[in-house]
Amino acid sequence: MFAKAPASTANLGPGFDAAAAALDLWNEVSFEAGPFAVELDGEGADELPRDATHLALRAFAVFASPERYSFRFTNRIPLERGLGSSAAAIGLGLVAGAAAAGRTVSAGELLAAGVRFEGHADNLAAVLNGGVCVTWQAHGAPRARRIAVDMPVTPILAVPSARTSTAHSRNGLPATIAHGDAAANAGAATLLGAAIVAGDAELLRHAFHDRLHEQYRLAGAQLLQKRR
């Protein structure tokens, strides 16, 4: 059996923790019944675990026991570079596990099952649904909707040499922001959704103005570079 999952980019401009897009860069796993084994090729092959603690196998275990299968992972998504490698691993594991169990599981059910590992649903929603997705919470559960097949621009990936975890990048965010910044972001986020749905690249250019997270993350990244 075989499954694959794409890279993703989230926090699109003012769409912090809400807007994400899948990218044409894929991790894959092939698996078959047999003695438990994990083979790793590509990104992270020399550092990711080769046992049931592997993030994809933890997600696989939601639907089926990984101990009854042998796995071969091919990873193309760089780790800790802002391309959703963790979300891809979770999505890969969930889809593979559901297939192993012979179950047909909706993207919404997979999202609810996977958010316990990811913590934030935006990247995972793009992995499971493809295209450009918006996520939100309703009655304590994550929801997602694909609003476009792709962005009205061509993505170019700039992969940094330095690595950072999601937790580290969020540590510098303030607990509160000014009312004016919140209002500006609400307007920009509305514009972002309109630009994506309309496929309007010029409108999208005007939407990419954030006052909620980018300025604080930039300051944190600059400080980290100075320490190095």
PDB file of C-alpha atoms in Angstrom:
ATOM      1  CA  MET A   1       0.000   0.000   0.000  1.00  0.00           C
ATOM      2  CA  PHE A   2       1.054   3.564  -0.610  1.00  0.00           C
ATOM      3  CA  ALA A   3       0.238   7.075   0.632  1.00  0.00           C
ATOM      4  CA  LYS A   4       1.662  10.536   0.107  1.00  0.00           C
ATOM      5  CA  ALA A   5       1.258  13.967   1.713  1.00  0.00           C
ATOM      6  CA  PRO A   6       2.267  17.456   0.553  1.00  0.00           C
ATOM      7  CA  ALA A   7       4.273  20.224   2.143  1.00  0.00           C
ATOM      8  CA  SER A   8       2.280  23.277   3.162  1.00  0.00           C
ATOM      9  CA  THR A   9       2.669  26.915   4.005  1.00  0.00           C
ATOM     10  CA  ALA A  10       0.478  28.395   6.721  1.00  0.00           C
ATOM     11  CA  ASN A  11      -0.101  31.713   8.491  1.00  0.00           C
ATOM     12  CA  LEU A  12      -0.562  33.302   5.051  1.00  0.00           C
ATOM     13  CA  GLY A  13      -0.008  37.006   5.653  1.00  0.00           C
ATOM     14  CA  PRO A  14      -2.790  38.058   8.039  1.00  0.00           C
ATOM     15  CA  GLY A  15      -4.230  34.525   8.115  1.00  0.00           C
ATOM     16  CA  PHE A  16      -2.415  33.526  11.311  1.00  0.00           C
ATOM     17  CA  ASP A  17      -3.476  30.038  12.495  1.00  0.00           C
ATOM     18  CA  ALA A  18      -6.245  30.131   9.893  1.00  0.00           C
ATOM     19  CA  ALA A  19      -5.060  30.116   6.257  1.00  0.00           C
ATOM     20  CA  ALA A  20      -2.753  27.589   4.609  1.00  0.00           C
ATOM     21  CA  ALA A  21      -1.900  26.241   1.170  1.00  0.00           C
ATOM     22  CA  ALA A  22      -0.629  22.849   0.033  1.00  0.00           C
ATOM     23  CA  LEU A  23       2.573  22.818  -2.028  1.00  0.00           C
ATOM     24  CA  ASP A  24       3.768  20.498  -4.775  1.00  0.00           C
ATOM     25  CA  LEU A  25       6.465  18.867  -2.647  1.00  0.00           C
ATOM     26  CA  TRP A  26       5.615  15.416  -1.318  1.00  0.00           C
ATOM     27  CA  ASN A  27       6.548  12.882   1.324  1.00  0.00           C
ATOM     28  CA  GLU A  28       5.614   9.270   0.644  1.00  0.00           C
ATOM     29  CA  VAL A  29       5.256   5.993   2.491  1.00  0.00           C
ATOM     30  CA  SER A  30       4.864   2.474   1.184  1.00  0.00           C
ATOM     31  CA  PHE A  31       3.920  -0.270   3.629  1.00  0.00           C
ATOM     32  CA  GLU A  32       2.985  -3.924   3.659  1.00  0.00           C
ATOM     33  CA  ALA A  33       2.017  -6.547   6.179  1.00  0.00           C
ATOM     34  CA  GLY A  34       5.011  -8.230   7.757  1.00  0.00           C
ATOM     35  CA  PRO A  35       7.569  -7.931  10.549  1.00  0.00           C
ATOM     36  CA  PHE A  36       7.745  -4.373  11.887  1.00  0.00           C
ATOM     37  CA  ALA A  37      10.482  -2.320  10.249  1.00  0.00           C
ATOM     38  CA  VAL A  38      11.015   1.324   9.335  1.00  0.00           C
ATOM     39  CA  GLU A  39      13.239   2.492   6.481  1.00  0.00           C
ATOM     40  CA  LEU A  40      13.894   6.196   5.921  1.00  0.00           C
ATOM     41  CA  ASP A  41      15.178   7.947   2.796  1.00  0.00           C
ATOM     42  CA  GLY A  42      15.712  11.640   2.171  1.00  0.00           C
ATOM     43  CA  GLU A  43      15.191  14.507   4.600  1.00  0.00           C
ATOM     44  CA  GLY A  44      15.706  13.558   8.232  1.00  0.00           C
ATOM     45  CA  ALA A  45      16.803  10.022   7.430  1.00  0.00           C
ATOM     46  CA  ASP A  46      19.696  10.266   9.872  1.00  0.00           C
ATOM     47  CA  GLU A  47      17.677  11.720  12.765  1.00  0.00           C
ATOM     48  CA  LEU A  48      14.050  10.578  12.678  1.00  0.00           C
ATOM     49  CA  PRO A  49      13.147   7.552  14.829  1.00  0.00           C
ATOM     50  CA  ARG A  50      12.841   4.101  13.314  1.00  0.00           C
ATOM     51  CA  ASP A  51      10.296   2.817  15.819  1.00  0.00           C
ATOM     52  CA  ALA A  52       6.693   3.432  16.825  1.00  0.00           C
ATOM     53  CA  THR A  53       7.570   6.881  18.205  1.00  0.00           C
ATOM     54  CA  HIS A  54       7.883   8.183  14.620  1.00  0.00           C
ATOM     55  CA  LEU A  55       5.220  10.884  14.280  1.00  0.00           C
ATOM     56  CA  ALA A  56       3.661   9.301  11.200  1.00  0.00           C
ATOM     57  CA  LEU A  57       3.395   5.953  12.975  1.00  0.00           C
ATOM     58  CA  ARG A  58       1.808   7.534  16.020  1.00  0.00           C
ATOM     59  CA  ALA A  59      -0.837   8.927  13.663  1.00  0.00           C
ATOM     60  CA  PHE A  60      -1.086   5.558  11.861  1.00  0.00           C
ATOM     61  CA  ALA A  61      -1.882   3.942  15.228  1.00  0.00           C
ATOM     62  CA  VAL A  62      -5.115   5.955  15.461  1.00  0.00           C
ATOM     63  CA  PHE A  63      -6.603   3.453  13.005  1.00  0.00           C
ATOM     64  CA  ALA A  64      -4.302   0.412  12.897  1.00  0.00           C
ATOM     65  CA  SER A  65      -1.398  -1.088  14.808  1.00  0.00           C
ATOM     66  CA  PRO A  66       1.888  -0.245  13.062  1.00  0.00           C
ATOM     67  CA  GLU A  67       3.530  -3.291  14.648  1.00  0.00           C
ATOM     68  CA  ARG A  68       2.022  -5.520  11.947  1.00  0.00           C
ATOM     69  CA  TYR A  69       3.602  -3.650   9.022  1.00  0.00           C
ATOM     70  CA  SER A  70       6.924  -2.722   7.514  1.00  0.00           C
ATOM     71  CA  PHE A  71       7.308   0.877   6.287  1.00  0.00           C
ATOM     72  CA  ARG A  72       9.503   2.731   3.846  1.00  0.00           C
ATOM     73  CA  PHE A  73       9.386   6.540   4.053  1.00  0.00           C
ATOM     74  CA  THR A  74      10.681   8.855   1.338  1.00  0.00           C
ATOM     75  CA  ASN A  75      10.928  12.384   2.723  1.00  0.00           C
ATOM     76  CA  ARG A  76      11.368  15.423   0.491  1.00  0.00           C
ATOM     77  CA  ILE A  77      10.092  18.099   2.868  1.00  0.00           C
ATOM     78  CA  PRO A  78      12.908  19.714   4.900  1.00  0.00           C
ATOM     79  CA  LEU A  79      12.488  19.501   8.664  1.00  0.00           C
ATOM     80  CA  GLU A  80      11.801  22.622  10.733  1.00  0.00           C
ATOM     81  CA  ARG A  81      11.917  25.026   7.792  1.00  0.00           C
ATOM     82  CA  GLY A  82       8.330  26.287   7.824  1.00  0.00           C
ATOM     83  CA  LEU A  83       7.073  23.839   5.197  1.00  0.00           C
ATOM     84  CA  GLY A  84       4.778  21.757   7.391  1.00  0.00           C
ATOM     85  CA  SER A  85       6.921  18.629   7.713  1.00  0.00           C
ATOM     86  CA  SER A  86       5.134  17.634  10.917  1.00  0.00           C
ATOM     87  CA  ALA A  87       1.686  18.121   9.400  1.00  0.00           C
ATOM     88  CA  ALA A  88       2.735  16.056   6.383  1.00  0.00           C
ATOM     89  CA  ALA A  89       3.924  13.244   8.649  1.00  0.00           C
ATOM     90  CA  ILE A  90       0.636  13.280  10.543  1.00  0.00           C
ATOM     91  CA  GLY A  91      -1.464  13.372   7.391  1.00  0.00           C
ATOM     92  CA  LEU A  92       0.616  10.591   5.868  1.00  0.00           C
ATOM     93  CA  GLY A  93       0.157   8.415   8.944  1.00  0.00           C
ATOM     94  CA  LEU A  94      -3.581   9.025   9.227  1.00  0.00           C
ATOM     95  CA  VAL A  95      -4.308   8.259   5.594  1.00  0.00           C
ATOM     96  CA  ALA A  96      -2.069   5.171   5.629  1.00  0.00           C
ATOM     97  CA  GLY A  97      -3.589   3.928   8.882  1.00  0.00           C
ATOM     98  CA  ALA A  98      -7.131   4.337   7.618  1.00  0.00           C
ATOM     99  CA  ALA A  99      -6.194   2.441   4.437  1.00  0.00           C
ATOM    100  CA  ALA A 100      -4.614  -0.363   6.455  1.00  0.00           C
ATOM    101  CA  ALA A 101      -7.782  -0.625   8.525  1.00  0.00           C
ATOM    102  CA  GLY A 102      -9.934  -0.691   5.385  1.00  0.00           C
ATOM    103  CA  ARG A 103     -11.787   2.414   6.480  1.00  0.00           C
ATOM    104  CA  THR A 104     -13.078   5.338   4.447  1.00  0.00           C
ATOM    105  CA  VAL A 105     -12.555   8.413   6.620  1.00  0.00           C
ATOM    106  CA  SER A 106     -13.515  11.946   5.609  1.00  0.00           C
ATOM    107  CA  ALA A 107     -11.016  14.791   5.632  1.00  0.00           C
ATOM    108  CA  GLY A 108     -12.962  16.344   8.510  1.00  0.00           C
ATOM    109  CA  GLU A 109     -12.644  13.207  10.612  1.00  0.00           C
ATOM    110  CA  LEU A 110      -8.945  12.953   9.795  1.00  0.00           C
ATOM    111  CA  LEU A 111      -8.457  16.586  10.825  1.00  0.00           C
ATOM    112  CA  ALA A 112     -10.161  15.994  14.173  1.00  0.00           C
ATOM    113  CA  ALA A 113      -8.040  12.897  14.737  1.00  0.00           C
ATOM    114  CA  GLY A 114      -4.800  14.592  13.754  1.00  0.00           C
ATOM    115  CA  VAL A 115      -5.074  17.912  15.543  1.00  0.00           C
ATOM    116  CA  ARG A 116      -4.113  16.216  18.824  1.00  0.00           C
ATOM    117  CA  PHE A 117      -0.632  15.711  17.367  1.00  0.00           C
ATOM    118  CA  GLU A 118      -0.304  19.009  15.470  1.00  0.00           C
ATOM    119  CA  GLY A 119      -1.937  21.415  17.906  1.00  0.00           C
ATOM    120  CA  HIS A 120      -2.785  23.839  15.090  1.00  0.00           C
ATOM    121  CA  ALA A 121      -5.124  22.770  12.318  1.00  0.00           C
ATOM    122  CA  ASP A 122      -4.056  25.093   9.489  1.00  0.00           C
ATOM    123  CA  ASN A 123      -1.135  23.139   7.991  1.00  0.00           C
ATOM    124  CA  LEU A 124      -2.882  19.823   8.553  1.00  0.00           C
ATOM    125  CA  ALA A 125      -6.047  21.060   6.835  1.00  0.00           C
ATOM    126  CA  ALA A 126      -4.062  21.939   3.712  1.00  0.00           C
ATOM    127  CA  VAL A 127      -2.351  18.535   3.788  1.00  0.00           C
ATOM    128  CA  LEU A 128      -5.652  16.655   4.038  1.00  0.00           C
ATOM    129  CA  ASN A 129      -7.755  18.792   1.695  1.00  0.00           C
ATOM    130  CA  GLY A 130      -5.205  20.149  -0.769  1.00  0.00           C
ATOM    131  CA  GLY A 131      -5.404  23.592  -2.326  1.00  0.00           C
ATOM    132  CA  VAL A 132      -5.874  26.660  -0.141  1.00  0.00           C
ATOM    133  CA  CYS A 133      -7.757  26.109   3.111  1.00  0.00           C
ATOM    134  CA  VAL A 134      -9.252  28.165   5.894  1.00  0.00           C
ATOM    135  CA  THR A 135      -9.629  26.653   9.368  1.00  0.00           C
ATOM    136  CA  TRP A 136     -11.667  27.665  12.381  1.00  0.00           C
ATOM    137  CA  GLN A 137     -13.090  26.265  15.608  1.00  0.00           C
ATOM    138  CA  ALA A 138     -16.766  25.409  16.023  1.00  0.00           C
ATOM    139  CA  HIS A 139     -18.173  23.928  19.240  1.00  0.00           C
ATOM    140  CA  GLY A 140     -14.683  22.984  20.375  1.00  0.00           C
ATOM    141  CA  ALA A 141     -13.805  21.078  17.205  1.00  0.00           C
ATOM    142  CA  PRO A 142     -11.557  22.073  14.283  1.00  0.00           C
ATOM    143  CA  ARG A 143     -13.245  22.794  10.969  1.00  0.00           C
ATOM    144  CA  ALA A 144     -11.725  23.436   7.559  1.00  0.00           C
ATOM    145  CA  ARG A 145     -12.849  24.369   4.072  1.00  0.00           C
ATOM    146  CA  ARG A 146     -10.893  24.427   0.843  1.00  0.00           C
ATOM    147  CA  ILE A 147     -11.627  27.799  -0.735  1.00  0.00           C
ATOM    148  CA  ALA A 148      -9.477  27.486  -3.866  1.00  0.00           C
ATOM    149  CA  VAL A 149      -7.555  24.884  -5.819  1.00  0.00           C
ATOM    150  CA  ASP A 150      -4.422  27.012  -5.650  1.00  0.00           C
ATOM    151  CA  MET A 151      -3.110  30.503  -4.985  1.00  0.00           C
ATOM    152  CA  PRO A 152      -3.365  33.181  -7.706  1.00  0.00           C
ATOM    153  CA  VAL A 153       0.454  33.343  -7.713  1.00  0.00           C
ATOM    154  CA  THR A 154       3.230  30.808  -8.281  1.00  0.00           C
ATOM    155  CA  PRO A 155       4.940  29.845  -4.996  1.00  0.00           C
ATOM    156  CA  ILE A 156       8.740  30.026  -4.796  1.00  0.00           C
ATOM    157  CA  LEU A 157      10.287  28.213  -1.839  1.00  0.00           C
ATOM    158  CA  ALA A 158      13.209  29.833  -0.056  1.00  0.00           C
ATOM    159  CA  VAL A 159      14.488  27.169   2.347  1.00  0.00           C
ATOM    160  CA  PRO A 160      16.618  28.693   5.129  1.00  0.00           C
ATOM    161  CA  SER A 161      19.762  27.008   6.403  1.00  0.00           C
ATOM    162  CA  ALA A 162      18.754  27.671  10.016  1.00  0.00           C
ATOM    163  CA  ARG A 163      16.102  25.485  11.620  1.00  0.00           C
ATOM    164  CA  THR A 164      13.402  26.478  14.061  1.00  0.00           C
ATOM    165  CA  SER A 165      10.525  24.692  15.720  1.00  0.00           C
ATOM    166  CA  THR A 166       6.934  25.877  15.703  1.00  0.00           C
ATOM    167  CA  ALA A 167       7.055  26.233  19.491  1.00  0.00           C
ATOM    168  CA  HIS A 168      10.151  28.433  19.327  1.00  0.00           C
ATOM    169  CA  SER A 169       8.719  30.684  16.621  1.00  0.00           C
ATOM    170  CA  ARG A 170       5.557  31.227  18.669  1.00  0.00           C
ATOM    171  CA  ASN A 171       7.340  32.048  21.903  1.00  0.00           C
ATOM    172  CA  GLY A 172       8.024  35.638  20.864  1.00  0.00           C
ATOM    173  CA  LEU A 173       4.393  36.493  20.168  1.00  0.00           C
ATOM    174  CA  PRO A 174       2.762  38.916  22.630  1.00  0.00           C
ATOM    175  CA  ALA A 175      -0.247  37.854  24.658  1.00  0.00           C
ATOM    176  CA  THR A 176      -2.149  40.984  23.585  1.00  0.00           C
ATOM    177  CA  ILE A 177      -1.983  43.438  20.696  1.00  0.00           C
ATOM    178  CA  ALA A 178      -3.277  46.963  20.133  1.00  0.00           C
ATOM    179  CA  HIS A 179      -6.850  47.458  18.966  1.00  0.00           C
ATOM    180  CA  GLY A 180      -5.600  49.175  15.816  1.00  0.00           C
ATOM    181  CA  ASP A 181      -3.414  46.197  14.912  1.00  0.00           C
ATOM    182  CA  ALA A 182      -6.326  43.798  15.429  1.00  0.00           C
ATOM    183  CA  ALA A 183      -8.601  45.899  13.218  1.00  0.00           C
ATOM    184  CA  ALA A 184      -5.956  46.138  10.510  1.00  0.00           C
ATOM    185  CA  ASN A 185      -5.467  42.391  10.519  1.00  0.00           C
ATOM    186  CA  ALA A 186      -9.205  41.711  10.359  1.00  0.00           C
ATOM    187  CA  GLY A 187      -9.454  43.862   7.248  1.00  0.00           C
ATOM    188  CA  ALA A 188      -6.388  42.311   5.642  1.00  0.00           C
ATOM    189  CA  ALA A 189      -7.596  38.768   6.402  1.00  0.00           C
ATOM    190  CA  THR A 190     -10.948  39.546   4.750  1.00  0.00           C
ATOM    191  CA  LEU A 191      -9.079  40.866   1.728  1.00  0.00           C
ATOM    192  CA  LEU A 192      -6.890  37.748   1.705  1.00  0.00           C
ATOM    193  CA  GLY A 193      -9.872  35.424   1.428  1.00  0.00           C
ATOM    194  CA  ALA A 194     -11.465  37.554  -1.291  1.00  0.00           C
ATOM    195  CA  ALA A 195      -8.236  37.631  -3.313  1.00  0.00           C
ATOM    196  CA  ILE A 196      -7.744  33.854  -3.120  1.00  0.00           C
ATOM    197  CA  VAL A 197     -11.325  33.002  -4.036  1.00  0.00           C
ATOM    198  CA  ALA A 198     -11.292  35.530  -6.892  1.00  0.00           C
ATOM    199  CA  GLY A 199      -7.868  34.388  -8.104  1.00  0.00           C
ATOM    200  CA  ASP A 200      -6.782  38.039  -8.082  1.00  0.00           C
ATOM    201  CA  ALA A 201      -3.002  38.376  -7.702  1.00  0.00           C
ATOM    202  CA  GLU A 202      -3.092  42.168  -7.477  1.00  0.00           C
ATOM    203  CA  LEU A 203      -5.664  42.072  -4.695  1.00  0.00           C
ATOM    204  CA  LEU A 204      -3.570  39.417  -2.961  1.00  0.00           C
ATOM    205  CA  ARG A 205      -0.565  41.766  -2.978  1.00  0.00           C
ATOM    206  CA  HIS A 206      -2.567  44.299  -0.977  1.00  0.00           C
ATOM    207  CA  ALA A 207      -3.753  41.606   1.451  1.00  0.00           C
ATOM    208  CA  PHE A 208      -0.274  40.485   2.538  1.00  0.00           C
ATOM    209  CA  HIS A 209       0.109  43.028   5.331  1.00  0.00           C
ATOM    210  CA  ASP A 210       0.216  41.540   8.813  1.00  0.00           C
ATOM    211  CA  ARG A 211       0.396  43.245  12.198  1.00  0.00           C
ATOM    212  CA  LEU A 212      -0.323  40.195  14.343  1.00  0.00           C
ATOM    213  CA  HIS A 213       2.686  37.888  14.121  1.00  0.00           C
ATOM    214  CA  GLU A 214       5.200  38.605  11.347  1.00  0.00           C
ATOM    215  CA  GLN A 215       6.893  41.595  12.964  1.00  0.00           C
ATOM    216  CA  TYR A 216       7.453  39.687  16.206  1.00  0.00           C
ATOM    217  CA  ARG A 217       8.726  36.565  14.480  1.00  0.00           C
ATOM    218  CA  LEU A 218      11.119  38.643  12.393  1.00  0.00           C
ATOM    219  CA  ALA A 219      12.543  40.247  15.534  1.00  0.00           C
ATOM    220  CA  GLY A 220      12.976  36.816  17.123  1.00  0.00           C
ATOM    221  CA  ALA A 221      14.717  35.432  14.038  1.00  0.00           C
ATOM    222  CA  GLN A 222      17.100  38.389  13.904  1.00  0.00           C
ATOM    223  CA  LEU A 223      17.965  37.951  17.574  1.00  0.00           C
ATOM    224  CA  LEU A 224      18.618  34.244  17.015  1.00  0.00           C
ATOM    225  CA  GLN A 225      20.968  35.027  14.149  1.00  0.00           C
ATOM    226  CA  LYS A 226      22.928  37.488  16.297  1.00  0.00           C
ATOM    227  CA  ARG A 227      23.385  34.855  19.013  1.00  0.00           C
ATOM    228  CA  ARG A 228      24.812  32.487  16.442  1.00  0.00           C
TER     229      ARG A 228
END
